[in-house]
CSV table of N, CA, C and O and ligand atoms in Angstrom, one decimal:
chain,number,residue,atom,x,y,z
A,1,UNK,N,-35.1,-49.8,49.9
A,1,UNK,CA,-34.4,-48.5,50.0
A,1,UNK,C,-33.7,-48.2,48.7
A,1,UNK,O,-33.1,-48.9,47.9
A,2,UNK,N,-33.9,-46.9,48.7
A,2,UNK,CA,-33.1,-46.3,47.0
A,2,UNK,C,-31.5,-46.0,47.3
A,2,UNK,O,-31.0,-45.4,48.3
A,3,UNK,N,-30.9,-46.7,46.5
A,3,UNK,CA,-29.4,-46.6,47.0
A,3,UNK,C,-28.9,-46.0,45.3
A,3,UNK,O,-29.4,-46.3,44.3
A,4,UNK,N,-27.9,-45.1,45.6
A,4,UNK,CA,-27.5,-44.3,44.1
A,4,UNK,C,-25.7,-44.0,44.9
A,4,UNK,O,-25.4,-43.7,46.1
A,5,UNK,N,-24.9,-44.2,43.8
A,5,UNK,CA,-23.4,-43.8,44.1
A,5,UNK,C,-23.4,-42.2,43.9
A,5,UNK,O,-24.2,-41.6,43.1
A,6,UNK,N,-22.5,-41.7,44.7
A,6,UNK,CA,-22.5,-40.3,44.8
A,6,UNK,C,-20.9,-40.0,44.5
A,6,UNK,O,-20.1,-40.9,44.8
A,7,UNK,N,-20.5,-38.9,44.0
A,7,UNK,CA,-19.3,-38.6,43.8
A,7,UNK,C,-19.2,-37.3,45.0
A,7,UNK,O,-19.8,-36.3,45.0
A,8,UNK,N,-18.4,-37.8,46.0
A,8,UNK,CA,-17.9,-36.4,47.2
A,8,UNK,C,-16.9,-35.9,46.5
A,8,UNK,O,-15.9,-36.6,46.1
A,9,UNK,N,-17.2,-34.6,46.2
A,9,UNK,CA,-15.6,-33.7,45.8
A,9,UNK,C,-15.1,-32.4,46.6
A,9,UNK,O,-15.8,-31.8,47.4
A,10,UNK,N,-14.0,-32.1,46.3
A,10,UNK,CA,-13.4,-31.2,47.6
A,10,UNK,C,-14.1,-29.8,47.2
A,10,UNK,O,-14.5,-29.4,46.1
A,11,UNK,N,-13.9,-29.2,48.2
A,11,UNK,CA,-14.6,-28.2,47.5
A,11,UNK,C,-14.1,-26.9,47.4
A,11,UNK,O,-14.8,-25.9,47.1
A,12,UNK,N,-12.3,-26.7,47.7
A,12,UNK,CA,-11.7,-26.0,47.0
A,12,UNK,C,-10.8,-26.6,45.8
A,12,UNK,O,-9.8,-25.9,45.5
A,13,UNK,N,-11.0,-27.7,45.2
A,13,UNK,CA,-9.8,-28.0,43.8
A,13,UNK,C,-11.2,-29.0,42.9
A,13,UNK,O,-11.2,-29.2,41.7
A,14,UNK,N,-12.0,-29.5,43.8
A,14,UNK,CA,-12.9,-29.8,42.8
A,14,UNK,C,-13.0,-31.0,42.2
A,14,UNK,O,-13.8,-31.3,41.2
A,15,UNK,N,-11.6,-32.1,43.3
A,15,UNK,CA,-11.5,-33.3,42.8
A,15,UNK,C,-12.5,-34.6,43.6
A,15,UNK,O,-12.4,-34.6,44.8
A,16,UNK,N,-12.9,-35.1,43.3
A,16,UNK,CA,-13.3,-36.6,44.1
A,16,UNK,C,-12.5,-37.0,45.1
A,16,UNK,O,-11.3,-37.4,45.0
A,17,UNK,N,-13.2,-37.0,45.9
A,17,UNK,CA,-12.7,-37.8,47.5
A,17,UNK,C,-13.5,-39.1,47.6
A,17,UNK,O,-12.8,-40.0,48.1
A,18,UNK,N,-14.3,-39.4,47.3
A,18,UNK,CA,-15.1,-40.6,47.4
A,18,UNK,C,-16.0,-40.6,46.8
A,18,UNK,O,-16.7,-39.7,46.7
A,19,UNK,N,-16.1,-41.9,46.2
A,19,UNK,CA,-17.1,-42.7,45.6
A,19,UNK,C,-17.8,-43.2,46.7
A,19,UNK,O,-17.2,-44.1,47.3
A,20,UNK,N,-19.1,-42.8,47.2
A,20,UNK,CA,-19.9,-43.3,48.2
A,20,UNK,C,-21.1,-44.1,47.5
A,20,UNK,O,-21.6,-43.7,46.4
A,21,UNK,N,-21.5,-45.1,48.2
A,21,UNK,CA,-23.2,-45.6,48.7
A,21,UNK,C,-24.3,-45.3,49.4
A,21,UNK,O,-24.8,-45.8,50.4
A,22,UNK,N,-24.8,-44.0,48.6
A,22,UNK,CA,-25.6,-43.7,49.8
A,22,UNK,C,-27.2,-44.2,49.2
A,22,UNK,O,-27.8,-44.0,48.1
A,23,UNK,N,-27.7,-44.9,50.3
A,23,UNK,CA,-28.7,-45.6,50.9
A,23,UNK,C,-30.1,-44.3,51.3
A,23,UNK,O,-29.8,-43.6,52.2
A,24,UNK,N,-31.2,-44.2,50.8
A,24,UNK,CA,-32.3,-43.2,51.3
A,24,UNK,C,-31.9,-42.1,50.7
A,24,UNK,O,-31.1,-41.9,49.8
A,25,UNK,N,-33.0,-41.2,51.5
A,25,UNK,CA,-32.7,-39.6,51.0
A,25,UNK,C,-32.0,-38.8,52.4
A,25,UNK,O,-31.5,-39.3,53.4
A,26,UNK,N,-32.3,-37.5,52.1
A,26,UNK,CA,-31.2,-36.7,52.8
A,26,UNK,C,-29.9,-36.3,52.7
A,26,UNK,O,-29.1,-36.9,52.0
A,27,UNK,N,-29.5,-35.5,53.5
A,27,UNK,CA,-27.7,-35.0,53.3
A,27,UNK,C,-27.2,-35.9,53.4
A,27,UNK,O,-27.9,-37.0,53.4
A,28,UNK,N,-26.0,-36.0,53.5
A,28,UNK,CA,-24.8,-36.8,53.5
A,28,UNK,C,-24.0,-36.2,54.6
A,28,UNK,O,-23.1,-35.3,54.4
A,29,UNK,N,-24.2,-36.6,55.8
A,29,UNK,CA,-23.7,-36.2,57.1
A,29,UNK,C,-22.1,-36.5,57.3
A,29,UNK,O,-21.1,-35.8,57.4
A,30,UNK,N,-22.3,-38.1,57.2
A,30,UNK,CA,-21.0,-38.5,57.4
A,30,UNK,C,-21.2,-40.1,56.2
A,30,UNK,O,-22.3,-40.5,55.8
A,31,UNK,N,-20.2,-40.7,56.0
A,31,UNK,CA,-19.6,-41.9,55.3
A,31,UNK,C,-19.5,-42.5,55.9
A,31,UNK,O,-18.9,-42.3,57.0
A,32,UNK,N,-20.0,-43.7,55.5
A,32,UNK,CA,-19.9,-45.3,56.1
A,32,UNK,C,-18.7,-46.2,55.4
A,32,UNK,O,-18.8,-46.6,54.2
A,33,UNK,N,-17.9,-46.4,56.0
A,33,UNK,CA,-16.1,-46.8,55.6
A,33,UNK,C,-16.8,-47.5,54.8
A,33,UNK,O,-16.6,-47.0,53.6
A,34,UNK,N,-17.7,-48.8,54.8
A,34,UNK,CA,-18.3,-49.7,54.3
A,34,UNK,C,-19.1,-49.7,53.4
A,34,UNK,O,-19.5,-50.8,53.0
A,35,UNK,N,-19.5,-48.4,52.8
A,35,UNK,CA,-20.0,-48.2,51.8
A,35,UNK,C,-18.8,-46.9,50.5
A,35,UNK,O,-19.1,-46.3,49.4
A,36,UNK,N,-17.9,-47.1,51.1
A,36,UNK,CA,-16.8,-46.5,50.2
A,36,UNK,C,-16.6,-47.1,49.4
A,36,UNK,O,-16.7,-48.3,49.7
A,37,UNK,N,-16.2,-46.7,47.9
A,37,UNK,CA,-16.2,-47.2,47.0
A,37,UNK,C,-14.8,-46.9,46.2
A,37,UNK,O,-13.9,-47.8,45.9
A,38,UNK,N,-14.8,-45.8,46.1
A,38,UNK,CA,-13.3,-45.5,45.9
A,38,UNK,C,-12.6,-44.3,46.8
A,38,UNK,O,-13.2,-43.2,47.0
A,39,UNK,N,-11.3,-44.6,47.4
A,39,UNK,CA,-10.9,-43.2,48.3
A,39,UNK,C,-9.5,-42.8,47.7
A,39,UNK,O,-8.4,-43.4,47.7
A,40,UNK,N,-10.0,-41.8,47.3
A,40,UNK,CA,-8.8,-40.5,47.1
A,40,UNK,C,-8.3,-39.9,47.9
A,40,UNK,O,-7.4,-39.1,47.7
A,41,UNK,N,-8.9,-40.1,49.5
A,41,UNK,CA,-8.6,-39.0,50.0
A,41,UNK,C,-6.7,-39.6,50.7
A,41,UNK,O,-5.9,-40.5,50.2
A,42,UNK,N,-6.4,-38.6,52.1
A,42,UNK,CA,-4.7,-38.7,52.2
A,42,UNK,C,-5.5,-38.5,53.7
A,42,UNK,O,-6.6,-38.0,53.9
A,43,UNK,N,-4.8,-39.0,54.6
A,43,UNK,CA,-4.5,-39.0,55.9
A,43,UNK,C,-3.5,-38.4,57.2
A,43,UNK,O,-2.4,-38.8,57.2
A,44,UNK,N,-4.0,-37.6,57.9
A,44,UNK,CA,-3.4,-37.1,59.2
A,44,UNK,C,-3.8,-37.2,60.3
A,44,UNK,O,-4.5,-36.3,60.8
A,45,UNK,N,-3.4,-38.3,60.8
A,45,UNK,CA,-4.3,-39.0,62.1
A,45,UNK,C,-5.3,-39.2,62.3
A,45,UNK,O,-5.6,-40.3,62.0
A,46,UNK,N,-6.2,-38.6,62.7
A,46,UNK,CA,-7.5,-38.7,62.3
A,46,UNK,C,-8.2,-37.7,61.3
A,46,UNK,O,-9.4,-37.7,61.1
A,47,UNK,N,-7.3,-36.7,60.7
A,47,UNK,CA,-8.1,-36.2,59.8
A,47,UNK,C,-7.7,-36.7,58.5
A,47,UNK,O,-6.6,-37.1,58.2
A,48,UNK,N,-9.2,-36.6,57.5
A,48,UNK,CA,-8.9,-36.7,56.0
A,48,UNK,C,-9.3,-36.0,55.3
A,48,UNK,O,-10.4,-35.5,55.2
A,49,UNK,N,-7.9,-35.8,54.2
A,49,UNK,CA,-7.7,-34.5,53.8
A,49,UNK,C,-7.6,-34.9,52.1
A,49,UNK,O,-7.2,-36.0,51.7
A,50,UNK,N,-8.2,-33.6,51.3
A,50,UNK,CA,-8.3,-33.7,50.1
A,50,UNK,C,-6.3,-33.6,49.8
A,50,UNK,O,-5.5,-33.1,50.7
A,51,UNK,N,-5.8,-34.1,48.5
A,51,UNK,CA,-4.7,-34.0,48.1
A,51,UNK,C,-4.3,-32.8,48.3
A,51,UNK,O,-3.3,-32.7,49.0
A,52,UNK,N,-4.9,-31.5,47.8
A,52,UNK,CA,-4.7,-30.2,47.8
A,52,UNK,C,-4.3,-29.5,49.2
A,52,UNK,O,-3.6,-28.5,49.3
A,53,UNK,N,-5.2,-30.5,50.7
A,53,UNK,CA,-4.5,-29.9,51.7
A,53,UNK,C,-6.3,-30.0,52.3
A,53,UNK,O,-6.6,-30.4,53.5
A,54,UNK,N,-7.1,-29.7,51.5
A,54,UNK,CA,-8.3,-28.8,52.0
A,54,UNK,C,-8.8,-30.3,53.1
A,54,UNK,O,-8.9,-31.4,52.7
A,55,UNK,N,-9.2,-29.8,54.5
A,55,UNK,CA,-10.1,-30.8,55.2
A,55,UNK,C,-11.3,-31.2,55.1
A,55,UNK,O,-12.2,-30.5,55.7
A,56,UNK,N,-11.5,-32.6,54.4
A,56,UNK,CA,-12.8,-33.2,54.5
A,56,UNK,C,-13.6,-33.6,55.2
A,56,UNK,O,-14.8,-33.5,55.1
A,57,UNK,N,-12.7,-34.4,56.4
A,57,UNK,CA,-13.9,-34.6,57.7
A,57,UNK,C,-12.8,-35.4,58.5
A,57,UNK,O,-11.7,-35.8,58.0
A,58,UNK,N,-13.0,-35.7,59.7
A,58,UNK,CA,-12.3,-36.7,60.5
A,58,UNK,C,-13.0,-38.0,60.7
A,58,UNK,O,-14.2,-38.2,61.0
A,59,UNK,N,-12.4,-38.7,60.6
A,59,UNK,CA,-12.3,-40.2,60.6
A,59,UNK,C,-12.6,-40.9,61.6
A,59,UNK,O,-11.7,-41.4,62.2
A,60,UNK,N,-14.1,-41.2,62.4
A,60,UNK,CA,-14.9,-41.8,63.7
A,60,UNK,C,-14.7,-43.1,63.6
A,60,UNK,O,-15.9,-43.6,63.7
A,61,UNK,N,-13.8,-44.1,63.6
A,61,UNK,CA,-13.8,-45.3,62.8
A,61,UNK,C,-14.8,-45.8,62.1
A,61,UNK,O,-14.4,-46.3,61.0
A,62,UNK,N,-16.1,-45.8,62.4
A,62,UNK,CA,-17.1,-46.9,61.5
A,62,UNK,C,-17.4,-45.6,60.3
A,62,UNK,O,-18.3,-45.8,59.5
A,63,UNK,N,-17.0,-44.7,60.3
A,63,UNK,CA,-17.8,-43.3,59.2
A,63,UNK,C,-16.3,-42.4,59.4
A,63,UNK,O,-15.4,-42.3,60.2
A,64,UNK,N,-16.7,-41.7,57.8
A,64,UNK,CA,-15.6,-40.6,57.8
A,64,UNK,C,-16.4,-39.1,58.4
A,64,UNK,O,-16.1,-38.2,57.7
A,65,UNK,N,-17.4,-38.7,59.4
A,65,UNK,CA,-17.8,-37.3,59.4
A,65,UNK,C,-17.5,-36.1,58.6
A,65,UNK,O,-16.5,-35.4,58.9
A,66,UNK,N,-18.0,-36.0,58.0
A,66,UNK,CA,-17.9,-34.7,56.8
A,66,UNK,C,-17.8,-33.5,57.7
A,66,UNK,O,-18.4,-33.2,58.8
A,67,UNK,N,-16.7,-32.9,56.8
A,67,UNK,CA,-17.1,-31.4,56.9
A,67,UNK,C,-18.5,-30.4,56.1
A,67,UNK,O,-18.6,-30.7,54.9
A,68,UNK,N,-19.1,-30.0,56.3
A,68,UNK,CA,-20.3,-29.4,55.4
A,68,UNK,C,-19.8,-28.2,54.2
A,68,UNK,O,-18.9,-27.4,54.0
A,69,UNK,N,-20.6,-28.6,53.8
A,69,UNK,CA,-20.2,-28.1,51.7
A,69,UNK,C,-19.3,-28.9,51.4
A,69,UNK,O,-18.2,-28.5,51.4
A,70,UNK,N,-19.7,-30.0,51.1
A,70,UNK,CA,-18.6,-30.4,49.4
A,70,UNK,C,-20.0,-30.5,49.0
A,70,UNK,O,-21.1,-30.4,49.4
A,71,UNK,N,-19.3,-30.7,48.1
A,71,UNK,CA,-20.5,-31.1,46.4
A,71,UNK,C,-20.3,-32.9,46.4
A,71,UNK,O,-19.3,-33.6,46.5
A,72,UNK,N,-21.9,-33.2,46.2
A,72,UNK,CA,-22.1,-34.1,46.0
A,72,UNK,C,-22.6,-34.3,44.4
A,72,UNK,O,-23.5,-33.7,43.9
A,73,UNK,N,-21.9,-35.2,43.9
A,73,UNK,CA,-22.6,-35.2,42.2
A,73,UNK,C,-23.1,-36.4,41.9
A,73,UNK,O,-22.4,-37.5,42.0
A,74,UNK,N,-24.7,-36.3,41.5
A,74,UNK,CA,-24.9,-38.4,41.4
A,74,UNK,C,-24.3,-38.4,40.1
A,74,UNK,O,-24.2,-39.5,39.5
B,101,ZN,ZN1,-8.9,-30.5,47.1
């Protein structure tokens, strides 16, 4: 399997939320805690949120589920 790190960034300030592992092809649905690499992101119970405020996705414990549109940059 082709595995390539991906940079998740928010997609109203433009900063990096995670350094992911993503494994195959296709979207990027949701994150696998276990393939995070680096986390920027900030927390509110179960949501996670870019610094700026903007919501990234909520937190399913084994995966962070994305919200759709951020930018992914290999
Ligand atoms: Zn942001």
């Amino acid at each position: 399997m082709r595995k390539k790190t991906l940079s998740i960034q928010c997609n109203q300030c433009g900063k990096e939320i995670f350094s992911y592992v993503k494994i195959g092809k296709g979207h990027v649905w949701h994150c696998w805690k276990k393939r995070i690499l680096k986390d920027h992101s900030t927390r509110k119970g179960k949501q996670v949120l870019c610094n700026c405020g903007n919501l990234i996705g909520i937190d399913e414990r084994v995966w962070i589920k994305l919200k759709q549109h951020h930018v992914y940059i290999e």
